[in-house]
């Protein structure tokens, strides 16, 4: 029974014609798997609508491509070249996004070969792993790690003027970048800081304002580099 369940729905690996029924079954299974993977990858994390739509449709797209290639070596090489060009027409993503794309492509590849039971099993296992990673690993990001931006006048020595405030309210701080603005009359400083427990952000900002001439100060969650891998 299991050997039949986990066998390909195509009667022969060398057949050149795919029936309409088998085509629809593979396509429907791929769309269902894509919907599940899209939900699993977005569980407990923020994801854009376009990324979720891509995750939902990608297994079906890959499945159809594999079914149409159907043993044709020349078509397979052409398709591989076409897929490789997509990388250079898209913005770089972080490691999780890239892993999710490959996960969806793997599910589509298995479905396109006709092994629907294996495709469902693969999607369930990898989806559960993704959910666990999102809930346990990625959710542990330290909310006390902040990105602080401070604007100061050009005549202010920024090297040590804020150290006293940082020592009072943070456990660690580092100046990430410095750049000029407004024709050189202002400096914009960017710090990575880790706040102490029960620290009042407003109190820290008020003390920083007394030192930067009440110019702009912004504090936000840590940014993740767009090309992280």
Coordinates of N, CA, C and O in Angstrom, one line a residue, residues 32-210:
X32 N -1.8 23.6 -3.3 CA -2.1 23.4 -1.9 C -0.8 23.4 -1.0 O -0.8 24.0 0.1
X33 N 0.2 22.8 -1.6 CA 1.5 22.7 -0.9 C 2.1 24.2 -0.8 O 2.6 24.6 0.3
X34 N 1.9 24.9 -1.8 CA 2.4 26.3 -1.8 C 1.7 27.2 -0.8 O 2.3 28.0 -0.1
X35 N 0.4 27.0 -0.7 CA -0.4 27.7 0.3 C 0.1 27.4 1.8 O 0.2 28.2 2.6
X36 N 0.3 26.1 2.0 CA 0.8 25.7 3.3 C 2.2 26.2 3.6 O 2.4 26.7 4.7
X37 N 3.1 26.2 2.6 CA 4.4 26.7 2.9 C 4.4 28.2 3.1 O 5.2 28.7 3.8
X38 N 3.6 28.9 2.3 CA 3.4 30.3 2.5 C 3.0 30.7 3.9 O 3.5 31.6 4.5
X39 N 2.0 29.9 4.4 CA 1.6 30.1 5.8 C 2.7 29.8 6.8 O 2.9 30.5 7.8
X40 N 3.4 28.7 6.6 CA 4.5 28.2 7.5 C 5.6 29.3 7.6 O 6.1 29.5 8.6
X41 N 6.0 29.8 6.4 CA 7.1 30.8 6.4 C 6.7 32.1 7.0 O 7.6 32.8 7.4
X42 N 5.4 32.4 7.1 CA 5.0 33.7 7.6 C 4.6 33.6 9.1 O 4.2 34.6 9.7
X43 N 4.6 32.4 9.6 CA 4.2 32.1 11.0 C 5.1 32.8 12.0 O 6.3 32.6 12.0
X44 N 4.5 33.7 12.8 CA 5.2 34.4 13.9 C 6.3 35.4 13.3 O 7.1 35.9 14.0
X45 N 6.3 35.7 12.0 CA 7.2 36.6 11.4 C 6.5 37.6 10.5 O 5.3 37.3 10.1
X46 N 7.1 38.7 10.2 CA 6.5 39.6 9.2 C 7.0 39.3 7.8 O 8.2 39.0 7.6
X47 N 6.1 39.2 6.9 CA 6.4 39.0 5.5 C 5.5 39.8 4.6 O 4.4 40.0 4.9
X48 N 6.1 40.3 3.4 CA 5.3 41.1 2.5 C 4.3 40.3 1.8 O 4.5 39.0 1.6
X49 N 3.3 40.9 1.3 CA 2.2 40.2 0.6 C 2.8 39.6 -0.7 O 2.4 38.5 -1.1
X50 N 3.7 40.3 -1.4 CA 4.2 39.8 -2.6 C 5.1 38.6 -2.4 O 5.0 37.6 -3.2
X51 N 5.8 38.5 -1.3 CA 6.6 37.3 -1.0 C 5.7 36.1 -0.7 O 6.0 35.0 -1.1
X52 N 4.6 36.3 0.0 CA 3.7 35.3 0.3 C 3.0 34.7 -0.9 O 2.8 33.5 -1.1
X53 N 2.6 35.6 -1.8 CA 2.0 35.2 -3.1 C 3.0 34.4 -3.9 O 2.7 33.4 -4.5
X54 N 4.3 34.9 -3.9 CA 5.3 34.1 -4.6 C 5.5 32.7 -4.1 O 5.6 31.8 -4.8
X55 N 5.6 32.6 -2.7 CA 5.7 31.3 -2.1 C 4.5 30.4 -2.4 O 4.7 29.2 -2.6
X56 N 3.4 31.0 -2.5 CA 2.2 30.2 -2.8 C 2.1 29.7 -4.2 O 1.6 28.6 -4.5
X57 N 2.6 30.4 -5.2 CA 2.6 30.1 -6.6 C 3.8 29.4 -7.1 O 3.7 28.6 -8.1
X58 N 4.9 29.5 -6.5 CA 6.2 29.0 -7.0 C 6.2 27.5 -7.1 O 6.6 27.0 -8.1
X59 N 5.7 26.7 -6.1 CA 5.7 25.2 -6.4 C 4.9 24.8 -7.6 O 5.3 23.9 -8.3
X60 N 3.7 25.5 -7.9 CA 3.0 25.2 -9.0 C 3.7 25.5 -10.3 O 3.7 24.8 -11.3
X61 N 4.4 26.7 -10.3 CA 5.2 27.1 -11.5 C 6.3 26.0 -11.8 O 6.4 25.6 -13.0
X62 N 7.0 25.7 -10.8 CA 8.1 24.7 -11.0 C 7.5 23.4 -11.4 O 8.1 22.7 -12.2
X63 N 6.4 23.0 -10.8 CA 5.8 21.7 -11.1 C 5.4 21.6 -12.6 O 5.7 20.6 -13.3
X64 N 4.8 22.7 -13.1 CA 4.4 22.7 -14.5 C 5.6 22.7 -15.4 O 5.7 22.0 -16.5
X65 N 6.7 23.4 -15.1 CA 7.9 23.4 -15.9 C 8.5 22.0 -16.0 O 8.9 21.6 -17.0
X66 N 8.6 21.3 -14.8 CA 9.2 20.0 -14.8 C 8.3 19.0 -15.6 O 8.9 18.2 -16.4
X67 N 7.0 19.1 -15.5 CA 6.1 18.3 -16.3 C 6.3 18.5 -17.8 O 6.3 17.6 -18.6
X68 N 6.5 19.8 -18.2 CA 6.7 20.1 -19.6 C 8.0 19.7 -20.1 O 8.2 19.3 -21.3
X69 N 9.1 19.7 -19.3 CA 10.4 19.3 -19.7 C 10.3 17.8 -20.0 O 10.8 17.3 -21.1
X70 N 9.8 17.0 -19.0 CA 9.5 15.6 -19.2 C 10.6 14.8 -19.9 O 10.3 14.1 -20.9
X71 N 11.8 14.9 -19.4 CA 12.9 14.1 -19.9 C 13.6 14.7 -21.1 O 14.6 14.1 -21.6
X72 N 13.2 15.8 -21.6 CA 13.9 16.5 -22.7 C 15.1 17.2 -22.2 O 15.0 18.2 -21.5
X73 N 16.3 16.7 -22.5 CA 17.5 17.3 -21.9 C 17.8 18.7 -22.4 O 18.1 19.6 -21.6
X74 N 17.5 18.9 -23.7 CA 17.7 20.3 -24.2 C 16.8 21.3 -23.5 O 17.2 22.4 -23.2
X75 N 15.5 20.9 -23.3 CA 14.6 21.8 -22.7 C 15.0 22.0 -21.2 O 14.8 23.1 -20.7
X76 N 15.5 21.0 -20.6 CA 15.9 21.1 -19.2 C 17.0 22.1 -19.0 O 17.0 22.9 -18.1
X77 N 18.0 22.1 -19.9 CA 19.1 23.0 -19.9 C 18.6 24.4 -20.1 O 19.0 25.4 -19.5
X78 N 17.7 24.6 -21.1 CA 17.1 25.9 -21.3 C 16.4 26.5 -20.1 O 16.5 27.7 -19.8
X79 N 15.6 25.6 -19.5 CA 14.9 26.1 -18.3 C 15.8 26.5 -17.2 O 15.6 27.5 -16.5
X80 N 16.9 25.7 -17.0 CA 17.8 26.0 -15.9 C 18.5 27.3 -16.2 O 18.7 28.1 -15.3
X81 N 18.8 27.6 -17.4 CA 19.4 28.9 -17.8 C 18.4 30.1 -17.5 O 18.7 31.1 -17.0
X82 N 17.1 29.8 -17.8 CA 16.1 30.9 -17.6 C 15.9 31.1 -16.1 O 15.8 32.3 -15.7
X83 N 15.9 30.1 -15.3 CA 15.8 30.2 -13.8 C 17.0 31.0 -13.3 O 16.8 31.8 -12.3
X84 N 18.1 30.7 -13.8 CA 19.3 31.4 -13.3 C 19.3 32.9 -13.5 O 19.9 33.7 -12.8
X85 N 18.6 33.3 -14.6 CA 18.5 34.8 -14.9 C 17.6 35.5 -13.9 O 17.8 36.7 -13.7
X86 N 16.7 34.8 -13.3 CA 15.8 35.4 -12.3 C 16.6 36.0 -11.2 O 16.2 37.1 -10.7
X87 N 17.7 35.4 -10.8 CA 18.5 35.9 -9.7 C 19.0 37.3 -9.9 O 19.1 38.1 -9.0
X88 N 19.3 37.6 -11.2 CA 19.9 38.9 -11.5 C 18.8 40.0 -11.8 O 19.2 41.1 -12.0
X89 N 17.6 39.6 -11.7 CA 16.5 40.5 -11.9 C 15.7 40.8 -10.7 O 14.6 41.4 -10.7
X90 N 16.2 40.3 -9.5 CA 15.5 40.5 -8.3 C 16.4 41.1 -7.2 O 17.6 40.9 -7.3
X91 N 15.8 41.7 -6.2 CA 16.6 42.3 -5.1 C 17.1 41.2 -4.2 O 16.4 40.2 -4.0
X92 N 18.3 41.4 -3.7 CA 18.8 40.4 -2.7 C 18.0 40.3 -1.5 O 17.4 41.2 -1.0
X93 N 17.8 39.1 -1.0 CA 17.0 38.8 0.2 C 17.9 38.3 1.3 O 19.1 38.0 1.2
X94 N 17.3 38.1 2.5 CA 18.0 37.6 3.6 C 18.0 36.0 3.5 O 17.4 35.4 2.6
X95 N 18.8 35.4 4.4 CA 18.9 34.0 4.4 C 17.6 33.2 4.5 O 17.4 32.2 3.8
X96 N 16.7 33.7 5.3 CA 15.4 33.0 5.5 C 14.6 33.0 4.2 O 14.0 32.0 3.8
X97 N 14.6 34.2 3.5 CA 13.8 34.3 2.3 C 14.4 33.4 1.2 O 13.6 32.7 0.5
X98 N 15.7 33.3 1.1 CA 16.3 32.4 0.1 C 16.0 31.0 0.4 O 15.7 30.2 -0.5
X99 N 16.1 30.6 1.7 CA 15.8 29.2 2.0 C 14.3 28.9 1.7 O 14.0 27.8 1.3
X100 N 13.4 29.8 2.0 CA 12.0 29.6 1.7 C 11.8 29.4 0.2 O 11.0 28.5 -0.2
X101 N 12.5 30.2 -0.7 CA 12.3 30.0 -2.1 C 12.8 28.6 -2.6 O 12.1 28.0 -3.3
X102 N 13.9 28.2 -2.1 CA 14.4 26.9 -2.4 C 13.5 25.8 -1.9 O 13.3 24.7 -2.5
X103 N 12.9 26.0 -0.7 CA 12.0 25.0 -0.2 C 10.8 24.9 -1.1 O 10.4 23.8 -1.4
X104 N 10.2 26.0 -1.6 CA 9.1 25.9 -2.5 C 9.5 25.3 -3.8 O 8.7 24.5 -4.4
X105 N 10.6 25.6 -4.3 CA 11.1 25.0 -5.6 C 11.2 23.5 -5.4 O 10.9 22.8 -6.4
X106 N 11.8 23.1 -4.3 CA 11.9 21.6 -4.1 C 10.6 20.9 -4.1 O 10.4 19.8 -4.7
X107 N 9.6 21.5 -3.4 CA 8.2 20.9 -3.4 C 7.6 20.9 -4.8 O 7.0 19.9 -5.2
X108 N 7.9 21.9 -5.6 CA 7.4 21.9 -7.0 C 8.1 20.9 -7.8 O 7.4 20.3 -8.7
X109 N 9.4 20.7 -7.6 CA 10.1 19.7 -8.4 C 9.6 18.3 -8.1 O 9.4 17.5 -9.0
X110 N 9.4 18.0 -6.8 CA 8.9 16.6 -6.5 C 7.5 16.4 -7.1 O 7.1 15.4 -7.6
X111 N 6.6 17.5 -7.0 CA 5.3 17.3 -7.6 C 5.3 17.2 -9.1 O 4.6 16.4 -9.7
X112 N 6.2 17.9 -9.7 CA 6.3 17.8 -11.2 C 6.8 16.4 -11.7 O 6.5 16.0 -12.8
X113 N 7.5 15.7 -10.8 CA 7.9 14.3 -11.1 C 6.8 13.3 -10.9 O 6.9 12.1 -11.2
X114 N 5.7 13.8 -10.3 CA 4.6 12.9 -10.0 C 4.5 12.3 -8.7 O 3.5 11.6 -8.4
X115 N 5.5 12.5 -7.8 CA 5.5 11.9 -6.5 C 4.8 12.8 -5.5 O 5.4 13.5 -4.7
X116 N 3.5 12.8 -5.6 CA 2.7 13.8 -4.8 C 2.7 13.5 -3.3 O 2.7 14.4 -2.5
X117 N 2.7 12.2 -2.9 CA 2.8 11.8 -1.5 C 4.1 12.3 -0.9 O 4.2 12.8 0.2
X118 N 5.2 12.1 -1.7 CA 6.5 12.6 -1.2 C 6.5 14.1 -1.1 O 7.1 14.7 -0.2
X119 N 5.9 14.8 -2.1 CA 5.8 16.2 -2.0 C 5.1 16.7 -0.8 O 5.5 17.7 -0.1
X120 N 3.9 16.1 -0.5 CA 3.2 16.5 0.7 C 4.0 16.2 2.0 O 4.0 17.0 2.9
X121 N 4.6 15.0 2.0 CA 5.4 14.7 3.2 C 6.6 15.7 3.4 O 6.9 16.1 4.5
X122 N 7.2 16.0 2.3 CA 8.3 17.0 2.3 C 7.9 18.3 2.8 O 8.5 19.0 3.7
X123 N 6.7 18.8 2.3 CA 6.2 20.1 2.7 C 5.8 20.1 4.2 O 6.1 21.1 4.9
X124 N 5.2 19.0 4.6 CA 4.8 18.9 6.1 C 6.0 19.0 7.0 O 6.1 19.8 7.9
X125 N 7.1 18.2 6.6 CA 8.2 18.1 7.5 C 9.0 19.5 7.5 O 9.3 20.1 8.5
X126 N 9.2 20.0 6.3 CA 9.9 21.3 6.2 C 9.1 22.5 6.7 O 9.7 23.4 7.3
X127 N 7.8 22.4 6.5 CA 6.9 23.4 7.1 C 6.9 23.5 8.6 O 7.0 24.5 9.2
X128 N 6.9 22.3 9.2 CA 7.0 22.2 10.7 C 8.3 22.7 11.2 O 8.4 23.4 12.2
X129 N 9.4 22.4 10.5 CA 10.7 22.9 10.9 C 10.8 24.4 10.8 O 11.3 25.1 11.7
X130 N 10.2 24.9 9.7 CA 10.2 26.4 9.5 C 9.4 27.1 10.6 O 9.7 28.1 11.2
X131 N 8.2 26.5 11.0 CA 7.4 27.0 12.1 C 8.2 27.0 13.4 O 8.2 28.0 14.2
X132 N 8.9 25.9 13.7 CA 9.6 25.8 14.9 C 10.7 26.9 14.9 O 11.0 27.5 15.9
X133 N 11.4 27.1 13.8 CA 12.5 28.1 13.7 C 11.9 29.5 13.9 O 12.5 30.3 14.6
X134 N 10.8 29.8 13.3 CA 10.2 31.1 13.5 C 9.8 31.3 14.9 O 9.9 32.5 15.4
X135 N 9.2 30.3 15.6 CA 8.7 30.5 16.9 C 9.8 30.5 18.0 O 9.7 31.2 18.9
X136 N 10.7 29.6 17.8 CA 11.7 29.4 18.9 C 13.0 30.2 18.6 O 13.5 30.9 19.6
X137 N 13.5 30.2 17.4 CA 14.8 30.8 17.2 C 14.7 32.3 16.8 O 15.2 33.2 17.5
X138 N 13.9 32.5 15.8 CA 13.8 33.9 15.3 C 13.0 34.8 16.3 O 13.2 36.0 16.3
X139 N 12.1 34.2 17.1 CA 11.4 35.0 18.0 C 12.2 35.5 19.2 O 11.8 36.3 20.0
X140 N 13.4 34.9 19.3 CA 14.2 35.3 20.5 C 15.1 36.5 20.3 O 16.0 36.8 21.0
X141 N 14.8 37.2 19.2 CA 15.6 38.5 18.9 C 15.4 39.4 20.1 O 14.4 39.7 20.6
X142 N 16.6 40.0 20.5 CA 16.6 40.8 21.7 C 15.9 42.2 21.4 O 16.5 42.9 20.6
X143 N 14.8 42.4 22.0 CA 14.1 43.7 21.7 C 14.8 44.9 22.3 O 14.4 46.0 22.0
X144 N 15.8 44.7 23.1 CA 16.6 45.8 23.7 C 17.6 46.3 22.8 O 18.2 47.3 23.1
X145 N 17.9 45.6 21.7 CA 18.8 46.1 20.7 C 18.2 47.1 19.8 O 17.2 46.8 19.1
X146 N 18.7 48.3 19.8 CA 18.0 49.4 19.1 C 19.0 50.1 18.1 O 20.3 50.0 18.3
X147 N 18.5 50.8 17.2 CA 19.3 51.6 16.3 C 19.0 53.1 16.6 O 17.8 53.5 16.6
X148 N 20.0 53.8 17.0 CA 19.8 55.2 17.4 C 20.5 56.2 16.4 O 21.6 56.0 16.1
X149 N 19.7 57.2 16.0 CA 20.2 58.2 15.1 C 20.1 59.5 15.8 O 19.1 59.9 16.3
X150 N 21.3 60.2 15.7 CA 21.4 61.5 16.4 C 21.9 62.5 15.4 O 22.9 62.3 14.7
X151 N 21.3 63.7 15.3 CA 21.8 64.8 14.5 C 22.4 65.8 15.4 O 21.8 66.2 16.5
X152 N 23.6 66.3 15.1 CA 24.3 67.3 15.9 C 24.8 68.4 15.0 O 25.0 68.2 13.8
X153 N 25.1 69.6 15.5 CA 25.7 70.7 14.8 C 27.2 70.3 14.4 O 27.8 69.5 15.1
X154 N 27.7 71.0 13.4 CA 29.0 70.6 13.0 C 30.1 71.0 14.0 O 31.2 70.4 14.0
X155 N 29.9 72.0 14.9 CA 30.9 72.4 15.8 C 30.9 71.6 17.1 O 31.7 71.8 18.0
X156 N 30.1 70.5 17.2 CA 30.0 69.7 18.4 C 30.9 68.5 18.3 O 30.9 67.8 17.3
X157 N 31.7 68.3 19.3 CA 32.6 67.1 19.3 C 31.9 65.9 19.7 O 31.5 65.7 20.9
X158 N 31.6 65.0 18.8 CA 30.7 63.9 19.0 C 31.5 62.7 19.6 O 30.8 61.7 20.0
X159 N 32.8 62.7 19.7 CA 33.5 61.5 20.1 C 33.2 61.0 21.5 O 33.2 59.8 21.7
X160 N 33.0 61.9 22.4 CA 32.8 61.4 23.8 C 31.6 62.1 24.5 O 31.3 61.8 25.6
X161 N 30.9 63.0 23.8 CA 29.9 63.8 24.5 C 28.7 63.0 24.9 O 28.0 63.3 25.9
X162 N 28.4 61.9 24.2 CA 27.3 61.1 24.6 C 27.6 59.9 25.4 O 26.8 59.1 25.8
X163 N 28.9 59.7 25.7 CA 29.3 58.5 26.4 C 28.7 58.3 27.8 O 28.3 57.2 28.2
X164 N 28.6 59.5 28.5 CA 28.0 59.4 29.9 C 26.6 58.9 29.8 O 26.1 58.1 30.7
X165 N 25.8 59.4 28.9 CA 24.4 59.0 28.7 C 24.3 57.5 28.4 O 23.5 56.7 28.9
X166 N 25.2 57.1 27.4 CA 25.2 55.7 27.0 C 25.6 54.7 28.2 O 25.0 53.7 28.3
X167 N 26.5 55.2 29.0 CA 26.9 54.3 30.1 C 25.8 54.2 31.1 O 25.7 53.2 31.8
X168 N 25.0 55.2 31.2 CA 23.9 55.2 32.2 C 22.7 54.3 31.7 O 22.1 53.7 32.5
X169 N 22.4 54.3 30.4 CA 21.2 53.7 29.9 C 21.4 52.4 29.1 O 20.4 51.7 28.8
X170 N 22.6 52.1 28.7 CA 22.9 51.0 27.8 C 23.9 50.1 28.4 O 24.8 50.5 29.2
X171 N 23.9 48.8 28.0 CA 24.9 47.8 28.3 C 26.0 47.8 27.3 O 27.1 47.3 27.6
X172 N 25.7 48.2 26.1 CA 26.7 48.2 25.0 C 26.2 49.2 23.9 O 25.0 49.4 23.7
X173 N 27.2 49.9 23.3 CA 26.9 50.8 22.3 C 28.1 50.9 21.3 O 29.3 50.7 21.7
X174 N 27.8 51.2 20.1 CA 28.8 51.3 19.0 C 28.4 52.3 17.9 O 27.2 52.2 17.5
X175 N 29.3 53.2 17.6 CA 29.0 54.1 16.5 C 29.2 53.4 15.2 O 30.3 53.0 14.8
X176 N 28.1 53.3 14.4 CA 28.1 52.5 13.2 C 28.5 53.4 12.0 O 29.3 52.9 11.1
X177 N 28.0 54.6 11.9 CA 28.3 55.5 10.8 C 28.2 56.9 11.1 O 27.5 57.3 12.1
X178 N 28.9 57.8 10.4 CA 28.8 59.2 10.6 C 28.8 59.8 9.2 O 29.6 59.5 8.3
X179 N 27.8 60.8 8.9 CA 27.8 61.4 7.7 C 27.3 62.9 7.8 O 26.6 63.2 8.8
X180 N 27.7 63.7 6.9 CA 27.3 65.1 7.0 C 26.0 65.3 6.3 O 25.5 64.5 5.5
X181 N 25.3 66.4 6.6 CA 24.0 66.8 6.0 C 23.9 68.3 6.0 O 24.6 69.0 6.7
X182 N 22.9 68.7 5.2 CA 22.6 70.2 5.1 C 23.8 71.0 4.8 O 24.2 71.9 5.5
X183 N 24.5 70.6 3.7 CA 25.7 71.4 3.2 C 26.8 71.3 4.3 O 27.6 72.3 4.4
X184 N 26.9 70.3 5.0 CA 28.0 70.1 6.0 C 27.8 70.8 7.3 O 28.6 70.8 8.2
X185 N 26.6 71.5 7.5 CA 26.4 72.2 8.8 C 25.9 71.2 9.9 O 25.8 71.6 11.0
X186 N 25.5 70.0 9.5 CA 25.1 69.0 10.5 C 25.8 67.7 10.3 O 26.3 67.4 9.2
X187 N 25.9 66.9 11.4 CA 26.4 65.6 11.3 C 25.2 64.6 11.7 O 24.5 64.9 12.7
X188 N 25.1 63.5 11.0 CA 24.2 62.5 11.4 C 24.9 61.2 11.9 O 25.7 60.6 11.1
X189 N 24.7 60.9 13.1 CA 25.4 59.7 13.8 C 24.4 58.6 13.9 O 23.2 58.8 14.2
X190 N 24.9 57.4 13.7 CA 24.1 56.2 13.8 C 24.8 55.2 14.8 O 26.0 54.9 14.6
X191 N 24.1 54.8 15.8 CA 24.6 54.0 16.9 C 23.8 52.7 17.0 O 22.6 52.7 16.9
X192 N 24.5 51.6 17.2 CA 23.9 50.3 17.6 C 24.0 50.3 19.1 O 25.1 50.3 19.7
X193 N 22.8 50.2 19.8 CA 22.9 50.2 21.3 C 22.0 49.0 21.8 O 21.1 48.5 21.2
X194 N 22.4 48.6 23.0 CA 21.6 47.6 23.8 C 21.2 48.2 25.1 O 22.0 48.5 25.9
X195 N 19.9 48.5 25.3 CA 19.4 49.1 26.4 C 19.4 48.2 27.7 O 19.3 47.0 27.6
X196 N 19.6 48.8 28.8 CA 19.5 48.1 30.1 C 18.1 47.7 30.4 O 17.2 48.4 29.9
X197 N 17.9 46.7 31.2 CA 16.5 46.3 31.5 C 15.8 47.5 32.2 O 16.3 48.2 33.0
X198 N 14.5 47.6 31.9 CA 13.6 48.7 32.5 C 14.1 50.1 32.2 O 13.9 51.0 33.0
X199 N 14.8 50.2 31.1 CA 15.3 51.6 30.8 C 14.2 52.4 30.1 O 13.5 51.9 29.3
X200 N 14.1 53.7 30.5 CA 13.1 54.6 29.9 C 13.8 55.2 28.7 O 14.7 56.0 28.8
X201 N 13.2 54.9 27.5 CA 13.8 55.5 26.3 C 13.6 57.0 26.3 O 14.4 57.7 25.8
X202 N 12.5 57.5 26.8 CA 12.2 58.9 26.8 C 13.2 59.6 27.7 O 13.7 60.7 27.3
X203 N 13.6 59.1 28.8 CA 14.5 59.7 29.7 C 15.9 59.8 29.0 O 16.6 60.8 29.1
X204 N 16.3 58.7 28.3 CA 17.6 58.7 27.6 C 17.5 59.8 26.5 O 18.5 60.5 26.3
X205 N 16.4 59.8 25.7 CA 16.3 60.8 24.6 C 16.4 62.2 25.1 O 17.0 63.1 24.5
X206 N 15.7 62.5 26.3 CA 15.7 63.8 26.9 C 17.1 64.3 27.2 O 17.5 65.4 27.0
X207 N 17.9 63.3 27.8 CA 19.3 63.7 28.1 C 20.2 63.9 26.9 O 21.0 64.8 26.8
X208 N 19.9 63.1 25.8 CA 20.6 63.3 24.6 C 20.3 64.6 23.9 O 21.2 65.3 23.3
X209 N 19.0 65.0 24.1 CA 18.6 66.3 23.5 C 19.3 67.5 24.1 O 19.6 68.5 23.5
X210 N 19.6 67.4 25.4 CA 20.3 68.4 26.1 C 21.8 68.6 25.6 O 22.4 69.7 25.7

